[in-house]
Amino acid sequence: MKQKLHEIKERVKDKKWAPAFNAIHTFLYTPNEVTHKGGTHVKAADDLKRTMNTVIMSLVPCLLFGIFNAGYQHFGAIEGLPQDFSLFEHFITWRNLVVGLTTVMPLLIVSYGVGLAIEFVFAVIKGHEVEEGYLVTGMLVPLIVPIDTPLWMLSIAVAFGVVIGKEVFGGTGMNILNPALTIRAFLFFAYPTWMSGDKVWVHGAVDGLTKANTTDAISGETILGYLAQNKTDEMTYSLSEMFYGFIPGSVGETSTLLIALGALFLIFTKIASWRIMLSAVLGALAMGLVFNAVVDLGWIQSYSKFYSLMAFDFWKHLIVGGLAFGIVFMATDPVTSSQTNRGKWIYGFLIGFISVMIRVFNPGYPEGVFLAILLMNVFAPTIDHYVVQANVKRRLKRAQHAKIYPVNEPAHLETQTV
Amino acid sequence: MSQDIRIKKGLDLNLVGVAEQAFQKEVSSSTFGFYLDDFHALIPKLLLKEGAEVKAGEPLFYDKNTPEIQFASPVSGELVAIERGDRRKILSIRILADKDQQYLKHQKLPINNASRQEVLEYFLTTGLWPFIKQRPFDLIADPKQIPKAIFVSGLNTGPLNPDLDFVLKGSEEKLQAALSALNKLTPGSVHVTVASKKNSVFSALEDIVLHEINQLHPAGLAGTQIAHIDPINKGEVVWVVGAQDLVIIGELLLTGQFNAARIVAVTGSRVKNPKYIKTKIGAELGPIFEAIGIQEGDNRFIAGDVLSGSKVKPDEHLRYYATQLTVILEGNDYEFFGWNKPVFDKVSPTRALTFSWLNKKKAYDLNTNTNGEHRAFVVTGSYEEVFPLDIYPMQLLKACMVKDLDEMEQLGLYEVVPEDFALTEFICISKQSHQAIIREGLDVLKQELG
């Protein structure tokens, strides 16, 4: 097979669709390319595919959890949540898996199918190799959308995100905005009724399925939704449920535990920046503390529409909504984040800080993390500029004491040519 | 002022095939070769015709742009072949060596009483000048300029590099002569950096400032040392001389003879008995490889180390500045699912199912496969881990790629040479050619701003 593929590769080398063949070929076999003149003769083991693959591996637990949680929330909404919860009796069950697979897998397939198809087309048109950027984006997209997002909507959003978010800038490595978040933002602003409210987070709610023995349609309010409407009393989720993720929300972002595991894996493998993750957590905590202080000082009354969210314990912001997921998997995208180490601290801190701010001040849509990250994506080059300028200034300052000697007259020496 | 330098950022590349500290019996070489691409941007003008007789140390050619720089023949013999490429550009020169070597007799230079001008002219006329490289731009030094300091690296830290303390043992007298002469050429100091101030051939030498640095690659590169001792500012010039070249310089100063002797470490996983061998600049590689023994197969022959050396053919000659030969296996084969399976036999700066972090002492047998394809810059922050200069490496590379002269200048291109970017190129996930990018950037900057 190796030999056959090599022969085909040689034969299609000059064809226009060669990049498409190569993309599949290099997926199967690392190429036979060797180092060339004027560079190092050996190279380290890592390539972009391996890097992307590591991020995908860190996302798999969240995906699996999301699949089971889709079923769990669905049946929980119809039959009521179990009183004495047991992981294997109520969560990891066949019927949860079936519901999850039938709802989540189509999202995943559409996300990869549409996105990769566009990548291939652009690679062929522009005559460059298919770069691996979309491997991670394609995995992120189904994890950050509501479970019942119609597939046609997702297709349009993915097409928009890949073309406008990435390809117009020149493809992988050149984009300004995180493509997965561009897709999410497109969905949110184009189809707002499908992206927020209490009907979208649980499978079946949109179709008006009814709760057992009642005529009420099922609904699944997120914790942030409860808080934004000052309905804290109706919220029945315990702290551990929020942390483990047995709550309604976008497909893969509910389990803080598994996100934290993914974060540890990414930090251990040195693939994602721990600086961004840590500073974003600190930023979120800082903003949360400010709001808590406002409440403690009595500057805001309990009838205020911001009260519940402001009074929400500062550290709990990290375990509800998409904040943790955004910090670990979105903010750390190396292309759209700050590229300097010092810039990463500032960039991460502001993401955490602004996320919680938007969350509290925008009750209509209490999830601020994707807007905060997109905003900071735009400002990342500015942050880097000032960080790099500090280095430039240091160099210019040093240059004031440069020891430059006048150029000597050329030494006159007899030379003769043939 | 003497300094103790500690660098934390870097990467030691442990490879199979370290040269044993012993000498292979010398082998004779019938022809000697000069390769003009060893001298970047040089336009040679020949002083002799094909068929002419030449003595060892006699000028062979000079640089068209700087005619005072003359290049001396390493041996006596007959100039047998001049290989030309496109537009009659000279690629290489070959000399058929005499059985009995005739040396051109130069005056000895009384170093202590010589003026700067006398030393300068002595270096230029005797063919010693090409051993002096200048920064910025990484070229042979311009004799019209005055360097603020001269740097010599007294230690090697690159992969399989020769051990300088072993190579230079017993050459103290020649080193001293060369360093004293160089000291006349700069109003500043001659800085020598070694691994240990106490146990080095340079320990007892005079007319130098001795520095110590920890042995983490790229500590042995002059660029790292300059950046920590006296970084180059815009408009400044520093000169760099190789430690082994000092021996040739010193011998000429003391004896009046241009003896192009080289001790070369023959290293790498494909070498049967990696050892040192005494030879001369331009000697045939074939007999050397034959004497030391190379395993059959599809081999990559490198003059220098695997990070910054140049690719050579085994029937060529020893490159002008090379003090090391490396032979490794070519890696022109496919690897099934090479991008996602665990990797134990390759070096990696990450832990993404790569396991070189488990055992830092293990020696690896790397081949020339790129382990992936060329991509746009994606990952950030990894170059900084192996790059000990106060420079933003990726930003500088990008400035060079878009040829933004202002940025190149501001981000510190004057301070670097291509070899400083060898480690970042080695670990680059996007498989970009950092050294070529920097070389091109330097050429553009030189052309535009002089």
mmCIF file of C-alpha atoms in Angstrom, chain A residues 1-2 5-6 9-10 22 25-54 57 129-132 135 172-174 265 267-271 275 333-335 337-342 344 384 387-389 391-392 394-396 398-418, chain B residues 37 45-49 62 67-68 70 116 124-125 144 146-148 187 230-236 300 302 305-307 309-311 328 330-341 343 346-354 357 366-373 375-381 390-392 394-395 398 409-412 415 422 425-427 429 431-433 435-436:
data_model
loop_
_atom_site.group_PDB
_atom_site.id
_atom_site.type_symbol
_atom_site.label_atom_id
_atom_site.label_comp_id
_atom_site.label_asym_id
_atom_site.label_seq_id
_atom_site.Cartn_x
_atom_site.Cartn_y
_atom_site.Cartn_z
ATOM 1 C CA MET A 1 0.000 0.000 0.000
ATOM 2 C CA LYS A 2 2.840 2.362 0.915
ATOM 3 C CA LEU A 5 0.260 5.431 -2.672
ATOM 4 C CA HIS A 6 3.753 6.730 -3.425
ATOM 5 C CA LYS A 9 1.388 10.670 -5.426
ATOM 6 C CA GLU A 10 4.097 10.934 -8.054
ATOM 7 C CA ASN A 22 -1.866 14.711 -0.385
ATOM 8 C CA HIS A 25 -2.060 10.588 1.965
ATOM 9 C CA THR A 26 -0.292 12.477 4.732
ATOM 10 C CA PHE A 27 -3.105 11.501 7.066
ATOM 11 C CA LEU A 28 -2.155 7.872 6.507
ATOM 12 C CA TYR A 29 1.582 8.260 6.146
ATOM 13 C CA THR A 30 3.984 10.899 7.424
ATOM 14 C CA PRO A 31 5.655 12.033 4.179
ATOM 15 C CA ASN A 32 9.043 10.905 2.914
ATOM 16 C CA GLU A 33 10.305 14.493 2.845
ATOM 17 C CA VAL A 34 13.890 15.037 3.933
ATOM 18 C CA THR A 35 15.595 18.148 5.196
ATOM 19 C CA HIS A 36 17.173 20.266 2.508
ATOM 20 C CA LYS A 37 20.074 22.613 1.979
ATOM 21 C CA GLY A 38 20.598 25.603 4.225
ATOM 22 C CA GLY A 39 18.762 24.291 7.257
ATOM 23 C CA THR A 40 18.959 21.762 10.030
ATOM 24 C CA HIS A 41 19.542 18.203 8.876
ATOM 25 C CA VAL A 42 17.306 16.690 11.544
ATOM 26 C CA LYS A 43 13.986 17.844 12.892
ATOM 27 C CA ALA A 44 12.013 17.239 16.054
ATOM 28 C CA ALA A 45 9.214 14.699 16.109
ATOM 29 C CA ASP A 46 6.285 17.082 16.363
ATOM 30 C CA ASP A 47 4.320 18.410 13.439
ATOM 31 C CA LEU A 48 1.094 20.357 13.204
ATOM 32 C CA LYS A 49 -0.989 17.197 12.872
ATOM 33 C CA ARG A 50 0.368 15.836 16.136
ATOM 34 C CA THR A 51 -0.266 19.139 17.865
ATOM 35 C CA MET A 52 -3.856 19.283 16.656
ATOM 36 C CA ASN A 53 -4.371 15.639 17.501
ATOM 37 C CA THR A 54 -3.310 16.288 21.073
ATOM 38 C CA MET A 57 -7.587 13.946 22.488
ATOM 39 C CA GLU A 129 -1.561 21.952 1.022
ATOM 40 C CA VAL A 130 -4.559 21.373 3.279
ATOM 41 C CA GLU A 131 -3.479 22.663 6.672
ATOM 42 C CA GLU A 132 -4.718 21.003 9.818
ATOM 43 C CA LEU A 135 -9.252 19.419 12.800
ATOM 44 C CA THR A 172 -4.658 28.422 8.898
ATOM 45 C CA GLY A 173 -2.259 30.536 10.895
ATOM 46 C CA MET A 174 -3.353 33.827 9.332
ATOM 47 C CA PHE A 265 -3.378 17.214 29.749
ATOM 48 C CA ILE A 267 -0.464 21.835 29.972
ATOM 49 C CA PHE A 268 1.421 18.610 30.616
ATOM 50 C CA THR A 269 1.936 17.976 26.909
ATOM 51 C CA LYS A 270 3.062 21.622 26.528
ATOM 52 C CA ILE A 271 0.566 22.137 23.709
ATOM 53 C CA ARG A 275 -0.162 31.314 31.128
ATOM 54 C CA ASP A 333 -5.771 28.999 20.330
ATOM 55 C CA PRO A 334 -2.195 30.044 19.500
ATOM 56 C CA VAL A 335 -3.064 31.755 16.224
ATOM 57 C CA SER A 337 -4.229 34.695 21.072
ATOM 58 C CA SER A 338 -1.315 36.862 22.083
ATOM 59 C CA GLN A 339 1.947 35.451 20.810
ATOM 60 C CA THR A 340 4.322 36.821 23.409
ATOM 61 C CA ASN A 341 4.546 35.329 26.882
ATOM 62 C CA ARG A 342 3.935 38.626 28.618
ATOM 63 C CA LYS A 344 -0.504 36.052 27.122
ATOM 64 C CA ASP A 384 1.723 42.029 21.411
ATOM 65 C CA VAL A 387 5.017 44.010 24.571
ATOM 66 C CA VAL A 388 7.385 43.868 21.608
ATOM 67 C CA GLN A 389 7.836 47.637 21.691
ATOM 68 C CA ASN A 391 11.907 45.033 23.785
ATOM 69 C CA VAL A 392 12.542 47.476 20.932
ATOM 70 C CA ARG A 394 15.338 48.470 25.436
ATOM 71 C CA ARG A 395 17.374 47.860 22.305
ATOM 72 C CA LEU A 396 17.224 51.492 21.216
ATOM 73 C CA ARG A 398 21.229 50.317 24.622
ATOM 74 C CA ALA A 399 22.157 51.570 21.166
ATOM 75 C CA GLN A 400 22.683 55.079 22.523
ATOM 76 C CA HIS A 401 25.934 53.829 24.023
ATOM 77 C CA ALA A 402 27.037 52.045 20.865
ATOM 78 C CA LYS A 403 30.770 51.994 20.214
ATOM 79 C CA ILE A 404 30.983 52.821 16.543
ATOM 80 C CA TYR A 405 34.414 53.472 15.093
ATOM 81 C CA PRO A 406 35.087 55.470 11.942
ATOM 82 C CA VAL A 407 35.717 53.443 8.829
ATOM 83 C CA ASN A 408 39.392 53.171 7.908
ATOM 84 C CA GLU A 409 40.768 54.074 4.530
ATOM 85 C CA PRO A 410 41.054 50.915 2.486
ATOM 86 C CA ALA A 411 44.383 49.251 2.893
ATOM 87 C CA HIS A 412 46.150 49.643 -0.443
ATOM 88 C CA LEU A 413 47.515 46.399 -1.591
ATOM 89 C CA GLU A 414 48.719 45.251 -4.953
ATOM 90 C CA THR A 415 46.467 42.711 -6.595
ATOM 91 C CA GLN A 416 46.506 41.276 -10.029
ATOM 92 C CA THR A 417 44.035 39.288 -12.023
ATOM 93 C CA VAL A 418 44.392 36.678 -14.668
ATOM 94 C CA ASP B 37 29.835 28.854 -1.180
ATOM 95 C CA LYS B 45 38.789 36.785 -8.685
ATOM 96 C CA LEU B 46 41.436 34.227 -9.470
ATOM 97 C CA LEU B 47 45.110 35.141 -9.216
ATOM 98 C CA LEU B 48 46.311 32.035 -11.034
ATOM 99 C CA LYS B 49 45.374 30.204 -14.193
ATOM 100 C CA TYR B 62 40.684 37.495 -3.731
ATOM 101 C CA PRO B 67 40.384 43.095 -3.032
ATOM 102 C CA GLU B 68 42.662 43.293 -0.034
ATOM 103 C CA GLN B 70 43.340 37.178 -0.101
ATOM 104 C CA ARG B 116 47.413 47.721 14.539
ATOM 105 C CA LEU B 124 45.435 40.340 4.898
ATOM 106 C CA THR B 125 48.518 39.412 2.903
ATOM 107 C CA LYS B 144 38.004 48.827 6.761
ATOM 108 C CA ILE B 146 37.080 48.564 13.469
ATOM 109 C CA PRO B 147 35.375 46.026 15.710
ATOM 110 C CA LYS B 148 34.302 46.990 19.194
ATOM 111 C CA PRO B 187 40.209 48.885 20.796
ATOM 112 C CA ASP B 230 28.355 42.800 24.946
ATOM 113 C CA PRO B 231 25.363 42.733 22.591
ATOM 114 C CA ILE B 232 25.685 44.252 19.132
ATOM 115 C CA ASN B 233 23.958 47.589 18.607
ATOM 116 C CA LYS B 234 23.065 49.189 15.327
ATOM 117 C CA GLY B 235 26.233 50.437 13.669
ATOM 118 C CA GLU B 236 28.559 48.336 15.791
ATOM 119 C CA ARG B 300 23.579 11.967 4.543
ATOM 120 C CA ILE B 302 27.370 16.715 6.590
ATOM 121 C CA ASP B 305 26.896 19.337 12.805
ATOM 122 C CA VAL B 306 23.333 18.282 12.119
ATOM 123 C CA LEU B 307 21.946 21.688 13.050
ATOM 124 C CA GLY B 309 26.365 22.037 8.839
ATOM 125 C CA SER B 310 26.258 21.861 5.075
ATOM 126 C CA LYS B 311 25.320 18.834 3.027
ATOM 127 C CA ILE B 328 23.463 10.048 9.514
ATOM 128 C CA GLU B 330 18.568 9.699 5.124
ATOM 129 C CA GLY B 331 14.909 9.502 6.152
ATOM 130 C CA ASN B 332 13.193 9.399 2.788
ATOM 131 C CA ASP B 333 10.561 6.887 3.790
ATOM 132 C CA TYR B 334 6.920 7.101 4.760
ATOM 133 C CA GLU B 335 5.765 6.306 8.260
ATOM 134 C CA PHE B 336 2.320 4.851 8.788
ATOM 135 C CA PHE B 337 0.258 7.128 11.065
ATOM 136 C CA GLY B 338 3.491 8.828 12.052
ATOM 137 C CA TRP B 339 1.601 11.850 13.300
ATOM 138 C CA ASN B 340 -0.471 10.253 16.010
ATOM 139 C CA LYS B 341 1.286 7.205 17.361
ATOM 140 C CA VAL B 343 7.112 8.301 19.580
ATOM 141 C CA LYS B 346 12.837 10.846 18.213
ATOM 142 C CA VAL B 347 13.538 14.065 20.065
ATOM 143 C CA SER B 348 10.658 16.359 20.898
ATOM 144 C CA PRO B 349 10.327 19.519 22.962
ATOM 145 C CA THR B 350 6.731 18.628 23.836
ATOM 146 C CA ARG B 351 5.094 15.684 25.530
ATOM 147 C CA ALA B 352 2.394 15.167 22.918
ATOM 148 C CA LEU B 353 2.733 11.374 22.990
ATOM 149 C CA THR B 354 6.416 11.952 22.487
ATOM 150 C CA TRP B 357 11.313 14.017 28.134
ATOM 151 C CA LEU B 366 17.858 10.716 14.135
ATOM 152 C CA ASN B 367 17.484 10.620 10.361
ATOM 153 C CA THR B 368 16.839 13.447 7.932
ATOM 154 C CA ASN B 369 13.069 13.019 7.713
ATOM 155 C CA THR B 370 11.222 16.249 8.382
ATOM 156 C CA ASN B 371 8.589 14.401 10.462
ATOM 157 C CA GLY B 372 5.855 16.452 8.904
ATOM 158 C CA GLU B 373 5.163 18.990 6.249
ATOM 159 C CA ARG B 375 2.982 24.754 7.412
ATOM 160 C CA ALA B 376 2.172 28.319 8.359
ATOM 161 C CA PHE B 377 3.355 29.501 11.776
ATOM 162 C CA VAL B 378 0.716 28.309 14.228
ATOM 163 C CA VAL B 379 2.171 27.414 17.598
ATOM 164 C CA THR B 380 3.543 30.239 19.719
ATOM 165 C CA GLY B 381 5.812 30.300 22.729
ATOM 166 C CA ASP B 390 16.610 38.887 24.382
ATOM 167 C CA ILE B 391 14.859 38.800 21.025
ATOM 168 C CA TYR B 392 11.378 37.715 19.948
ATOM 169 C CA MET B 394 9.004 34.461 15.715
ATOM 170 C CA GLN B 395 8.418 38.166 15.315
ATOM 171 C CA LYS B 398 8.143 37.149 10.260
ATOM 172 C CA GLU B 409 16.415 46.333 12.608
ATOM 173 C CA GLN B 410 14.293 47.062 15.653
ATOM 174 C CA LEU B 411 13.725 43.425 16.560
ATOM 175 C CA GLY B 412 17.452 42.727 16.642
ATOM 176 C CA GLU B 415 22.540 40.604 16.751
ATOM 177 C CA ALA B 422 19.124 26.378 14.315
ATOM 178 C CA GLU B 425 14.254 25.494 13.328
ATOM 179 C CA PHE B 426 14.859 22.044 14.775
ATOM 180 C CA ILE B 427 11.832 22.200 17.071
ATOM 181 C CA ILE B 429 6.247 22.366 14.421
ATOM 182 C CA LYS B 431 8.822 22.946 9.686
ATOM 183 C CA GLN B 432 9.827 26.411 8.552
ATOM 184 C CA SER B 433 13.410 27.028 7.377
ATOM 185 C CA GLN B 435 18.153 29.688 9.126
ATOM 186 C CA ALA B 436 17.422 30.339 5.463
#
